[in-house]
XYZ file of C-alpha atoms in Angstrom:
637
model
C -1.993 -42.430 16.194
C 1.438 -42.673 17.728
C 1.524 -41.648 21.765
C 4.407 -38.739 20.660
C 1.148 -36.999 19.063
C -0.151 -36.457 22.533
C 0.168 -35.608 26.276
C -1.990 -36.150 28.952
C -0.390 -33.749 31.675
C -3.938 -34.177 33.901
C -5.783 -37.507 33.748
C -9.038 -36.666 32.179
C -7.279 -34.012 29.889
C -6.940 -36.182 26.756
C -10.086 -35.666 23.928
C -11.605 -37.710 21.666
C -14.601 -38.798 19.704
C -15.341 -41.623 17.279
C -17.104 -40.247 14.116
C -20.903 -41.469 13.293
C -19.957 -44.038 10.828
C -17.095 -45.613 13.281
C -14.438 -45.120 10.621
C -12.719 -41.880 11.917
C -11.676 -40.226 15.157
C -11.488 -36.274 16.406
C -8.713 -35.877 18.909
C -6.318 -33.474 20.447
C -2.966 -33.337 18.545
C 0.411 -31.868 19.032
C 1.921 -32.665 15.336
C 3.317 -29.012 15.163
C 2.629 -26.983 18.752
C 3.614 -28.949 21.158
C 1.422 -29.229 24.613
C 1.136 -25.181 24.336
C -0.645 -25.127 21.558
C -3.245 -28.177 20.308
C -4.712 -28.870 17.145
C -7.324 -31.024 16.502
C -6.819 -34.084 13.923
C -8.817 -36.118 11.934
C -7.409 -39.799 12.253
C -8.265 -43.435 10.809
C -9.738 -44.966 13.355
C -8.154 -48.295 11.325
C -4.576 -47.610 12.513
C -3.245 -47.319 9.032
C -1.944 -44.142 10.117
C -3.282 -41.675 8.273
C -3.530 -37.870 10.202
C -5.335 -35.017 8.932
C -4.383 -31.795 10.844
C -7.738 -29.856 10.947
C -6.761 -26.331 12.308
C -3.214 -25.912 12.179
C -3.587 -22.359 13.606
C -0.652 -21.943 16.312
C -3.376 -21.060 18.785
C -5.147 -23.584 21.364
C -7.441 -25.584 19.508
C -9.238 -28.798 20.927
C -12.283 -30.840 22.736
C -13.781 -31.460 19.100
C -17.504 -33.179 18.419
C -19.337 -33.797 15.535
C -22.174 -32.732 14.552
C -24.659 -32.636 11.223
C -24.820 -36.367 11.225
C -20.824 -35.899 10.747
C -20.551 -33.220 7.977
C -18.685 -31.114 10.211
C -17.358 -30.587 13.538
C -17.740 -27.594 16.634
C -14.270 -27.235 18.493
C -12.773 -24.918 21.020
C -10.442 -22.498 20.411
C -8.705 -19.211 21.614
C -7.495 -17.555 18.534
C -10.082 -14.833 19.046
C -10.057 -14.082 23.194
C -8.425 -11.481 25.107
C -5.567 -12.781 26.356
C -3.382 -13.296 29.593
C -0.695 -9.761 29.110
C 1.766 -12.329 30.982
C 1.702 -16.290 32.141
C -0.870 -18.465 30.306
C -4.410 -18.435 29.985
C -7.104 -17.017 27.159
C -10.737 -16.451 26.888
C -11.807 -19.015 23.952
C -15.234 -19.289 21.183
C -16.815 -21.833 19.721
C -16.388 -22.788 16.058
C -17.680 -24.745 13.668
C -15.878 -26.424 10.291
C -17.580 -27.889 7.371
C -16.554 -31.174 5.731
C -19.227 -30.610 2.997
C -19.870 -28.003 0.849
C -24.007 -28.369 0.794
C -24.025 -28.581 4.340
C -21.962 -25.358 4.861
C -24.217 -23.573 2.034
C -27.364 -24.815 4.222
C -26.080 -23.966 7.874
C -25.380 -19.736 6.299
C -29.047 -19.674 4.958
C -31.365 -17.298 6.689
C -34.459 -18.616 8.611
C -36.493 -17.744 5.435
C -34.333 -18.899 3.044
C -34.138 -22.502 5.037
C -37.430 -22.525 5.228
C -38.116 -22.628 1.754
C -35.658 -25.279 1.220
C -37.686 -27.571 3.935
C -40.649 -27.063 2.403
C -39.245 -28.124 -1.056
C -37.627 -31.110 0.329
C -40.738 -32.218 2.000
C -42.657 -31.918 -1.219
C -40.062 -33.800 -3.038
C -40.539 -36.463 -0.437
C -44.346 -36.928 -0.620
C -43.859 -37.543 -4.272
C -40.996 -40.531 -3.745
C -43.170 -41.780 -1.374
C -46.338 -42.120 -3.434
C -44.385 -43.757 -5.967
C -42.669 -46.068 -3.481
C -44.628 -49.555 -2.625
C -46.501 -49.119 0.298
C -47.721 -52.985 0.203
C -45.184 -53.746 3.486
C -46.862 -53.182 6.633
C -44.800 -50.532 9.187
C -43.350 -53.657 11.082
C -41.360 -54.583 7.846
C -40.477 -50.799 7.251
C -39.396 -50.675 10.820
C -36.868 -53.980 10.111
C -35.950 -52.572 7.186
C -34.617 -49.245 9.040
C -33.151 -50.752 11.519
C -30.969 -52.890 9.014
C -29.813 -49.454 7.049
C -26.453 -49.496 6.582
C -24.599 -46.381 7.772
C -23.280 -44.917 5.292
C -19.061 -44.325 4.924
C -18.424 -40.458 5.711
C -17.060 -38.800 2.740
C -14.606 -35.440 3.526
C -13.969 -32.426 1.384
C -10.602 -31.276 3.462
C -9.110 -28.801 0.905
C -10.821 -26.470 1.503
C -12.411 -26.672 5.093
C -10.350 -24.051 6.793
C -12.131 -21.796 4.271
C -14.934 -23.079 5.502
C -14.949 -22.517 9.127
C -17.906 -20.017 11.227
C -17.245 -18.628 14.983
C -20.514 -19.558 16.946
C -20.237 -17.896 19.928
C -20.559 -13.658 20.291
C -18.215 -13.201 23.147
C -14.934 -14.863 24.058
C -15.371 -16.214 27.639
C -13.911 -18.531 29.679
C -15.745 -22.067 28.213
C -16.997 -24.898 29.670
C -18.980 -27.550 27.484
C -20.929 -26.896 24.020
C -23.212 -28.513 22.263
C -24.796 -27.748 19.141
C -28.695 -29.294 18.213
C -28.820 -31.621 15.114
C -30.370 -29.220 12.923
C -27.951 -26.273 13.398
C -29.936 -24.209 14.302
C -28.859 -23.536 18.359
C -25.750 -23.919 20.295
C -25.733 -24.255 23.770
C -22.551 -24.082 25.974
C -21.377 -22.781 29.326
C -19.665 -19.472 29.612
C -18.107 -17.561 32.973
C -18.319 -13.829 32.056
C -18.811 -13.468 36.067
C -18.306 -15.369 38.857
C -18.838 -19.070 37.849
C -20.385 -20.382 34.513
C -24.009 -20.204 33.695
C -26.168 -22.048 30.344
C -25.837 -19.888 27.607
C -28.338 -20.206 23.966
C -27.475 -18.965 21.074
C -30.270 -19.028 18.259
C -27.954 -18.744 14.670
C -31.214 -18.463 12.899
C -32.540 -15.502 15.223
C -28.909 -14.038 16.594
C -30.034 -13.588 19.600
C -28.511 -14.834 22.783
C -29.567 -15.894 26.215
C -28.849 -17.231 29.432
C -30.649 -20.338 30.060
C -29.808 -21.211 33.485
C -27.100 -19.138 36.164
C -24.455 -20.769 37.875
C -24.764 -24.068 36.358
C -21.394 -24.854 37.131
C -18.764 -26.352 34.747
C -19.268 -30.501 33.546
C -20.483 -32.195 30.603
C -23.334 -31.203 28.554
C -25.237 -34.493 26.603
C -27.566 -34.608 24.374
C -29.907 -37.114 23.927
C -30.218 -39.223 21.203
C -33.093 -36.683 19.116
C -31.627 -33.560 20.593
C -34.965 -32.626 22.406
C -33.304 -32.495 25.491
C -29.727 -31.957 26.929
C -28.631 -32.930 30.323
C -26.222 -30.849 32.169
C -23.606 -32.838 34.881
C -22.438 -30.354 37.212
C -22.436 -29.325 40.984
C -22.382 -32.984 41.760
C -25.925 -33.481 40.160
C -27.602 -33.699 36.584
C -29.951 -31.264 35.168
C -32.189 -31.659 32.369
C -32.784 -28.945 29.607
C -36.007 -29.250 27.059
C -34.050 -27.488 23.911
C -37.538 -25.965 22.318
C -39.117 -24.166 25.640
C -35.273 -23.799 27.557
C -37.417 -25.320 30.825
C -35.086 -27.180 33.146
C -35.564 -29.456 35.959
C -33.095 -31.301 38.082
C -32.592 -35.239 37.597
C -33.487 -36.814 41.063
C -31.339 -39.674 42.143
C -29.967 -41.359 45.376
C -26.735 -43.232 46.218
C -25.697 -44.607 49.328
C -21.735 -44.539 50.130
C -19.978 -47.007 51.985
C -17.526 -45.285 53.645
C -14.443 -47.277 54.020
C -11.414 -44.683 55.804
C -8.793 -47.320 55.571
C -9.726 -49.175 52.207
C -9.653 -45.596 50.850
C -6.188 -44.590 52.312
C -4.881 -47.723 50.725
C -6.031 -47.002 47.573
C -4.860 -43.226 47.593
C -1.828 -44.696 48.737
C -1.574 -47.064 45.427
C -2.798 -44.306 42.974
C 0.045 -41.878 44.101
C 2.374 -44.004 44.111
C 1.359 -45.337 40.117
C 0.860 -41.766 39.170
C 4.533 -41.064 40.152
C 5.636 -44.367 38.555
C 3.882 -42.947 35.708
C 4.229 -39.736 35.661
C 7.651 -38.635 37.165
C 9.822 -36.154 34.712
C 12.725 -38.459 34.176
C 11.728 -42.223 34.168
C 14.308 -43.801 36.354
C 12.680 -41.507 39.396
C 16.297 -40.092 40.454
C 17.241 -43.652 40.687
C 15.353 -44.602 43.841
C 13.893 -47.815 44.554
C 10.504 -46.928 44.058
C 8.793 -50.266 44.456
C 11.150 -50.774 48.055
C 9.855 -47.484 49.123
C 6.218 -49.108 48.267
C 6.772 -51.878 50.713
C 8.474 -49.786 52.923
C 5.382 -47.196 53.694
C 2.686 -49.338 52.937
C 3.562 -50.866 56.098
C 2.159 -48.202 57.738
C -1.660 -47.895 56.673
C -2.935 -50.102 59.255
C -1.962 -47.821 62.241
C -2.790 -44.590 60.427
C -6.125 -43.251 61.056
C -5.977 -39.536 60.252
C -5.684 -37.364 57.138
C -3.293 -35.427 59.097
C -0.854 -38.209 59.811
C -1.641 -39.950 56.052
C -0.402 -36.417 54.587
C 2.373 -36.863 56.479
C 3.482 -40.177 55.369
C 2.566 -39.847 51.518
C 5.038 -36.337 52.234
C 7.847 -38.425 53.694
C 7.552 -41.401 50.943
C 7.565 -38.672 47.632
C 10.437 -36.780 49.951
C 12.651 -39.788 48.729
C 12.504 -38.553 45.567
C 14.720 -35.557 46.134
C 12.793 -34.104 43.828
C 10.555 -30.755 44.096
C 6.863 -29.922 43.822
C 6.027 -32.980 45.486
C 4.807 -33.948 48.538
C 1.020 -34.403 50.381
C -0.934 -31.619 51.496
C -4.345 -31.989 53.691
C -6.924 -29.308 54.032
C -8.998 -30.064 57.376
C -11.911 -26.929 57.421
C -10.843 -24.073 58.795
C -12.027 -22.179 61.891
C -15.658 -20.672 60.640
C -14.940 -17.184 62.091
C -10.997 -16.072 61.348
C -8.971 -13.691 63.763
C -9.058 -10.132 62.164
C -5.939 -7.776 62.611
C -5.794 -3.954 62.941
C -2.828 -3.365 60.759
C -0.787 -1.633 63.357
C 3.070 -2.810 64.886
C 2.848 -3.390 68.743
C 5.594 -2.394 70.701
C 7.295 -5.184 72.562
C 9.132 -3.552 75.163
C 5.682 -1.979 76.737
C 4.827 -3.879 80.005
C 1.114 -2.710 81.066
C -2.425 -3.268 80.101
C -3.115 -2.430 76.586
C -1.383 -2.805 73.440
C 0.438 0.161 72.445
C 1.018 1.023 69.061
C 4.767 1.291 67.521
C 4.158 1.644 63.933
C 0.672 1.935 61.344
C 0.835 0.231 58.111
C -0.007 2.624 55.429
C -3.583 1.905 53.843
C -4.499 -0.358 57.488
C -7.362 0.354 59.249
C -6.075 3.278 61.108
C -4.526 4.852 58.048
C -7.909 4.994 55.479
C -9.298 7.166 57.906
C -8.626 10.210 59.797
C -7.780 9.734 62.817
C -6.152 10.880 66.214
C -4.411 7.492 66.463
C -0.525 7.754 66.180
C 2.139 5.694 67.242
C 2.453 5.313 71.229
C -0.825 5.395 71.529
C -2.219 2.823 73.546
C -5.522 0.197 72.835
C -7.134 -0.078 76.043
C -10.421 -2.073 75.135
C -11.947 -3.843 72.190
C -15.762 -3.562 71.627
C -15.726 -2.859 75.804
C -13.790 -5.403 76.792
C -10.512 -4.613 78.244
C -6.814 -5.787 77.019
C -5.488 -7.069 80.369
C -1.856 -7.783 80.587
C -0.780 -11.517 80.311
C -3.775 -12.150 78.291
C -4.627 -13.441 75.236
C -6.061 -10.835 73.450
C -6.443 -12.870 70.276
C -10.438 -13.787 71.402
C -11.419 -10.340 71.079
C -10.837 -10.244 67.111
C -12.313 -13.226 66.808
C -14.458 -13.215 63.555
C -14.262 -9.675 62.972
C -12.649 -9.610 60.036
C -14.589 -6.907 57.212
C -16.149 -5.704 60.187
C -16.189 -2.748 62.546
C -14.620 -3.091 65.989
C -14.931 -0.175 68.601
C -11.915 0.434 70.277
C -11.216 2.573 73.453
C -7.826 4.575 73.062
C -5.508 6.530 75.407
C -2.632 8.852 74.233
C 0.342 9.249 77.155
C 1.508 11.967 75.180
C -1.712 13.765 75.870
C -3.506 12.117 78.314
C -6.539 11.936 76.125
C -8.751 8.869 76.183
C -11.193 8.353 73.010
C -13.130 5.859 71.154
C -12.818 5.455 67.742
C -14.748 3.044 64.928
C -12.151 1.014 62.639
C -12.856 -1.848 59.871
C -10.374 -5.023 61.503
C -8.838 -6.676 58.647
C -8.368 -10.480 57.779
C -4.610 -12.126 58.343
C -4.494 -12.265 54.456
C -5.090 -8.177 54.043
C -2.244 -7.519 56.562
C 0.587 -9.840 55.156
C -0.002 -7.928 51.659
C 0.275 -4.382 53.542
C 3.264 -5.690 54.917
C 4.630 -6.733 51.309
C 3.645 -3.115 49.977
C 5.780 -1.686 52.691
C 8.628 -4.207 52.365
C 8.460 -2.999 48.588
C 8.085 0.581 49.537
C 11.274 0.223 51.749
C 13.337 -1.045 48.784
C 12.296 1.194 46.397
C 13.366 4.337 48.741
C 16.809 2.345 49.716
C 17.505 1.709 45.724
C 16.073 6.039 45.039
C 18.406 7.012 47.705
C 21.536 5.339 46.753
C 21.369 5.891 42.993
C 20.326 9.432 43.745
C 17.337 8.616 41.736
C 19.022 7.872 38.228
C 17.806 3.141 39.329
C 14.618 2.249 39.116
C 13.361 -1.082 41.123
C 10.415 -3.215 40.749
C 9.726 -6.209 42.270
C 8.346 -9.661 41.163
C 5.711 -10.908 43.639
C 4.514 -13.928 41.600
C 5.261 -15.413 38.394
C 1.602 -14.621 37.523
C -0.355 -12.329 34.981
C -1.327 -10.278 37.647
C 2.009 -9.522 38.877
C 2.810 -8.937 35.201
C 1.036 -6.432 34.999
C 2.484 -4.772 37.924
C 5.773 -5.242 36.613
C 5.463 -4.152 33.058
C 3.237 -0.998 35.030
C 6.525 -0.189 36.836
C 8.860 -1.296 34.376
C 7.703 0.992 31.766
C 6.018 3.733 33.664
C 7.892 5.393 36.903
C 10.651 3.941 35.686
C 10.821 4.235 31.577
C 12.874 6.843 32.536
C 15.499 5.575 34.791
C 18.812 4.939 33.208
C 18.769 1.394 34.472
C 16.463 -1.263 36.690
C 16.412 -3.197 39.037
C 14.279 -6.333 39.026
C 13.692 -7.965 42.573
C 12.392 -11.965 41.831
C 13.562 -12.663 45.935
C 11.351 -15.065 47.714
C 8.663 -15.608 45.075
C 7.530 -18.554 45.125
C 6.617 -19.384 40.854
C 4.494 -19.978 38.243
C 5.290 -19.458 34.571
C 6.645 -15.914 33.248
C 9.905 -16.804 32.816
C 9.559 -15.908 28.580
C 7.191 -12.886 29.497
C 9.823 -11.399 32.005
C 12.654 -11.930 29.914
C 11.165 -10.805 26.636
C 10.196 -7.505 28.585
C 13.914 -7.390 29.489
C 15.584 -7.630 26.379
C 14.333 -4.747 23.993
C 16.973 -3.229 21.932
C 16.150 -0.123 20.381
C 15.904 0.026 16.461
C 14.382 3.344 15.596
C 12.753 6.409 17.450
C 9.900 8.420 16.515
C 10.647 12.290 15.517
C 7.671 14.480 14.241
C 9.586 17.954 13.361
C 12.501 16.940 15.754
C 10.098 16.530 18.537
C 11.262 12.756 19.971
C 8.162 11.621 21.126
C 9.296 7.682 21.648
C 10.769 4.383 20.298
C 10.848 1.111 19.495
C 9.826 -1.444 20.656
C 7.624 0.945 22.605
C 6.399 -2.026 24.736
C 10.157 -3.703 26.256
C 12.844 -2.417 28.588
C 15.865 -0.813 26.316
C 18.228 0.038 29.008
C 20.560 -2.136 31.591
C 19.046 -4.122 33.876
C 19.899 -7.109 37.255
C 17.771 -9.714 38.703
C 18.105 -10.091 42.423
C 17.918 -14.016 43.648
C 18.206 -15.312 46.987
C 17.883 -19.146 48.408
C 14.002 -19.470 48.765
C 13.459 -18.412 45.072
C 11.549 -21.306 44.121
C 10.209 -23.055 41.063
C 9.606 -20.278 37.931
C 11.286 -18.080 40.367
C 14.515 -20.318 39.203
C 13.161 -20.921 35.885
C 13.101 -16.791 35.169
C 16.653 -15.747 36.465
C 18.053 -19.260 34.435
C 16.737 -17.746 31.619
C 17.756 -14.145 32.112
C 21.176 -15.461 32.425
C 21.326 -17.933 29.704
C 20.153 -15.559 27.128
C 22.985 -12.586 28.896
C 20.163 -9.906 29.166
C 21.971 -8.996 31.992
C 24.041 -10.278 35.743
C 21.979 -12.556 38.580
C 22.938 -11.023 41.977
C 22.241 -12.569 45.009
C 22.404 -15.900 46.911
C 22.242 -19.009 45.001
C 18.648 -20.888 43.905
C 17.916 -24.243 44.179
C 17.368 -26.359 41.202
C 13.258 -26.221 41.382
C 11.688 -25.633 37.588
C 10.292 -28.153 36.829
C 5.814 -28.345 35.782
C 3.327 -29.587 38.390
C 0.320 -30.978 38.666
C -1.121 -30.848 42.424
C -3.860 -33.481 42.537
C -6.687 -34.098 44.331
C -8.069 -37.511 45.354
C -11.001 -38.931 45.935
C -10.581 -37.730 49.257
C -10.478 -34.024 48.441
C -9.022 -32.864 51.163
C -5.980 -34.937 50.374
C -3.359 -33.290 47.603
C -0.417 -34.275 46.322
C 2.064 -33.296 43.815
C 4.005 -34.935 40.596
C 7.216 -32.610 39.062
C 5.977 -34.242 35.657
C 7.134 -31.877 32.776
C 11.270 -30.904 33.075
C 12.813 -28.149 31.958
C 16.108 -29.411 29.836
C 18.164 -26.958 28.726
C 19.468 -26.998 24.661
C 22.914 -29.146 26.344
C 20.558 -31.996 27.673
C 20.836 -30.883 30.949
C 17.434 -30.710 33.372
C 16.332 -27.795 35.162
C 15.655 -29.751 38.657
C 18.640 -30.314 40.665
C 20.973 -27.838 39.091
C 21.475 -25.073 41.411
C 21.560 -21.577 39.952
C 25.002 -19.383 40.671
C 23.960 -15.882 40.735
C 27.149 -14.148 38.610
C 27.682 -11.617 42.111
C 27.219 -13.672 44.928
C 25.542 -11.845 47.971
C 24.508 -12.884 51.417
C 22.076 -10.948 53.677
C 23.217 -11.729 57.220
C 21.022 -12.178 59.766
C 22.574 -9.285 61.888
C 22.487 -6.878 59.034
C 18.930 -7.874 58.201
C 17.546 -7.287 61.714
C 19.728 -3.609 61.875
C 17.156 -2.887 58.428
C 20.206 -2.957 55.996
C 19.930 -5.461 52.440
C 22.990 -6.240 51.119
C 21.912 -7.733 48.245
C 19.850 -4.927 47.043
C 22.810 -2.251 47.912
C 25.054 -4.435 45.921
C 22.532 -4.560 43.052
C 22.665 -0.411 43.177
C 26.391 -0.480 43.166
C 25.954 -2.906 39.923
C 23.785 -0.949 37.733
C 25.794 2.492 38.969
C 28.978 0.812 37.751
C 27.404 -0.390 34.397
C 25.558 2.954 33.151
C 28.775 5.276 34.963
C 28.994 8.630 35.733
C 26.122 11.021 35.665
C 26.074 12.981 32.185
């Protein structure tokens, strides 16, 4: 099959298995979808070039096996899961398609109905084999059976998509399935939780089961009966009996030779050949790659930390000019993490204590009724007093999620009290402190449009932010005459279709029960006017989105220009796993030829927020954005 037919974007991501009889091959195949959308083929395995597209359905389709002694195959797809609203991602079943007609007829027999059809074929075979010659002794039978012939699979494709059965219940998030050689169970790993667990499903019986919880995702083998299937995950191998569902781990030992700097050197090597490999334009910006080889190699024999290695495999990809690249390390982080209280401290105050200027709505302090307002003043944590000049860090030292007593004085009052309060982790407070930074912009955008502009903005390019987005989009503000959509210091993903489809409605007809307008069409897009803010650390799908917007003229970019950053990654580990490192392997060309990556983005209003404005609480970008959209939907009617 020619290499255009497939694309590994992930090593290990490419499928394929050689049919029973050695003549054919299942594999992954992008004939008609491209990489968003498989199919699974059916090819010669004798190169003559022949390709059968199996499922042809415009929905993910892939990881094929065969089974029934190659009469038909079981195959992943998500045609029938619940789906991501925005980004990618689906829940997926298990299906099975026939090749043969009688073995399709046999698998949708009921237990009874099989059962006859055993017997009768049993019965049939006693009588062959009483008028067979039994004069060979079982040696010779044995010699004889070895030296069958396998016989040539034979395919009736003209009608297999007619023929085709979903296996599993419940869409789920799928790890590996295998069905027995009889038909007659499939087991496969599912995640309807948190993490996958061994699911059975009896087709005879329709009943299903967990087998095992929290087996982990990995490859489930047979062996070569089907009595048994052995389960590779969690770093270890498990061992299922199919007719009683018993398990029992596979015991083994292996002794590593741990080798820092012979393992450095070979990270070194593989990132460099993945990026030789793998780099979205093949001339790698025109650097020479194999100089830059010599040139850091150089340095592996005086390296011996993660921290510096990260450092140099960063500084080596850096020559790329290129984004989404670079080394990462993850050492283990500190086992207990500092909590916060969710509260601003004022600077200016010069005594013992920490005295409170402002409390983040929904922090600790704000959940719960208190007496606690700003100028108040912490005087102790759990007992221990906040002395001035001191670190007071210590004292929410792994107290994150849990409750810290804290001693309080008000100078207004000159009341001292203790109160009980749940310290939050460092994460918890930086999103508080987005909702308020969100908060703030909405009120600046309500108060200069004297309400008529609605704002929303883009924290991710994720389905989760989606869903904020499309929340906001077309409820509080489905009724403001125009919006404003904020995509300012997100750092990407993949909506950039989602967002821009949302963006784009155009209204076609309304609906009018006895001249009561109760809505219109599309009910489920943005009809009116619309802007997309930008600024300079808008990075990755956060370029790819507003590039779109504008290309397609849904409606102006305003802001500060956006580097050239949309471009597909794949962040790798290594055998090292705290060592990542990144390959910008999939580019974005636009329908002139031109690439994504590199291209800076010109907003069509160009808008800087000074530093001196910014710290005095104004946005100029945003006010500018408000003076767009008033200009564009005019005066108020």
């Amino acid at each position: 099959m020619d290499g255009k037919y497939e694309y590994s974007y992930s090593d290990g991501d490419q499928w394929y298995q050689w049919s029973p009889d050695s003549k054919w091959i299942l594999t992954n195949y992008i004939g008609i979808g491209g990489w968003n959308n498989k199919d699974v083929a059916l090819v010669n395995a004798s190169g003559n070039g022949e390709i059968h597209n199996l499922t042809e359905s415009g929905y993910s389709d892939g990881n094929a096996k065969w089974v029934l002694d190659g009469k038909a195959m079981i195959w992943e797809s998500d045609r029938a899961g619940f789906r991501s609203h925005g980004s990618w991602g689906a829940e997926a079943d298990i299906y099975i398609m026939f090749f043969d007609l009688d073995a399709y007829d046999r698998f949708r027999m009921s237990k009874e109905e099989l059962a006859l059809l055993e017997d009768s074929e049993k019965k049939d075979k006693e009588k062959s084999e009483e008028k067979a010659d039994h004069k060979k002794d079982k040696k010779d039978s044995k010699k004889e059976d070895d030296k069958k012939e396998v016989k040539p699979l034979v395919f009736d494709l003209e009608n297999s998509r007619d023929r085709v059965i979903r296996l599993t219940v419940n869409s789920s998030r799928l790890g590996d399935a295998v069905l027995t050689p009889k038909g007659d169970k499939l087991y496969y790993q599912a995640a309807f939780e948190s993490g996958y667990d061994l699911w059975e499903h009896d087709l005879k019986e329709n009943k299903t089961k967990i087998v095992m919880k929290k087996v982990g995702g990995g490859a489930l083998l047979p062996d070569k009966k089907g009595e048994n299937l052995f389960l590779c995950s969690q770093g270890g191998i498990k061992k299922v009996t199919v007719s009683s569902g018993e398990t029992k781990p596979v015991e083994f030992e292996a002794f590593f030779d741990y080798q820092p700097y012979g393992e450095r050197e070979y990270i070194f090597d593989h990132v460099w050949q993945q990026v030789e490999d793998k780099f979205y334009v093949k001339d790698l910006h025109g650097v020479d790659w194999k100089g830059y080889h010599e040139a850091y190699a150089r340095f592996l024999p005086y390296i011996n930390n993660n921290y510096d290695f990260q450092e140099m495999l960063s500084e080596m990809l850096g020559e790329l000019n290129g984004s989404h690249t670079g080394a990462r390390y993850y050492s283990n982080g500190p086992i207990l993490s500092t909590a916060t209280l969710g509260v601003f401290y004022d600077e200016t105050y010069d005594g013992d204590g920490l005295k409170i200027k402002e409390i983040l709505a929904k922090g600790p302090f704000a959940v719960k009724k208190t007496d606690v307002t700003p100028g108040c003043i912490i005087e102790k944590i759990d007992g221990k007093p906040i002395v001035k000049g001191q670190d007071y860090f210590p004292l929410l030292e792994g107290k994150a999620g849990r409750k810290v007593l804290l001693a309080i004085y008000n100078p207004a009052t000159g009341k001292r009290f203790d109160i009980t309060i749940k310290a939050i982790s460092m994460g918890e407070q930086s999103n508080l402190l987005y909702k308020r930074w969100v908060e703030r912009c909405r009120n600046i955008v309500d108060k200069l449009s004297e309400g008529r502009i609605g704002y929303v903005h883009v924290k991710g390019m994720d389905s989760q932010s989606f869903r904020e987005v499309y929340s906001e989009v077309l409820g509080r503000c489905r009724n403001k005459e125009a919006i404003i959509v904020d995509t300012r210091h997100n750092g990407g993903g993949w909506l950039h279709d989602d967002l821009a489809t949302l963006l784009s409605g155009k209204e076609y007809q309304r609906f009018v029960p006895r001249g009561q307008y109760i809505g219109s069409d599309p009910f489920n897009k943005w009809l009116k006017p619309s802007c997309v803010l930008v600024c300079e650390d808008n990075y990755s799908n956060a370029h790819g989105f507003p590039w779109v917007y504008k290309e397609l003229k849904i409606g102006k970019l305003i802001g500060a220009p956006v580097p050239g950053t949309m471009t597909a990654v794949w962040w790798e580990n290594q055998i090292d796993p705290s060592i990542v490192f990144g390959i910008p392997q999939v580019g974005c060309m636009d329908m002139r030829g031109q690439y994504a990556e590199n291209h800076q983005l010109s907003p069509d209003i160009e808008v800087y927020n000074t530093p001196e404005k910014a710290l005095a609480g104004e946005d100029q970008q945003l006010e500018a954005a408000v003076q767009e959209m008033l200009k564009t939907i005019g005066e108020k009617k």
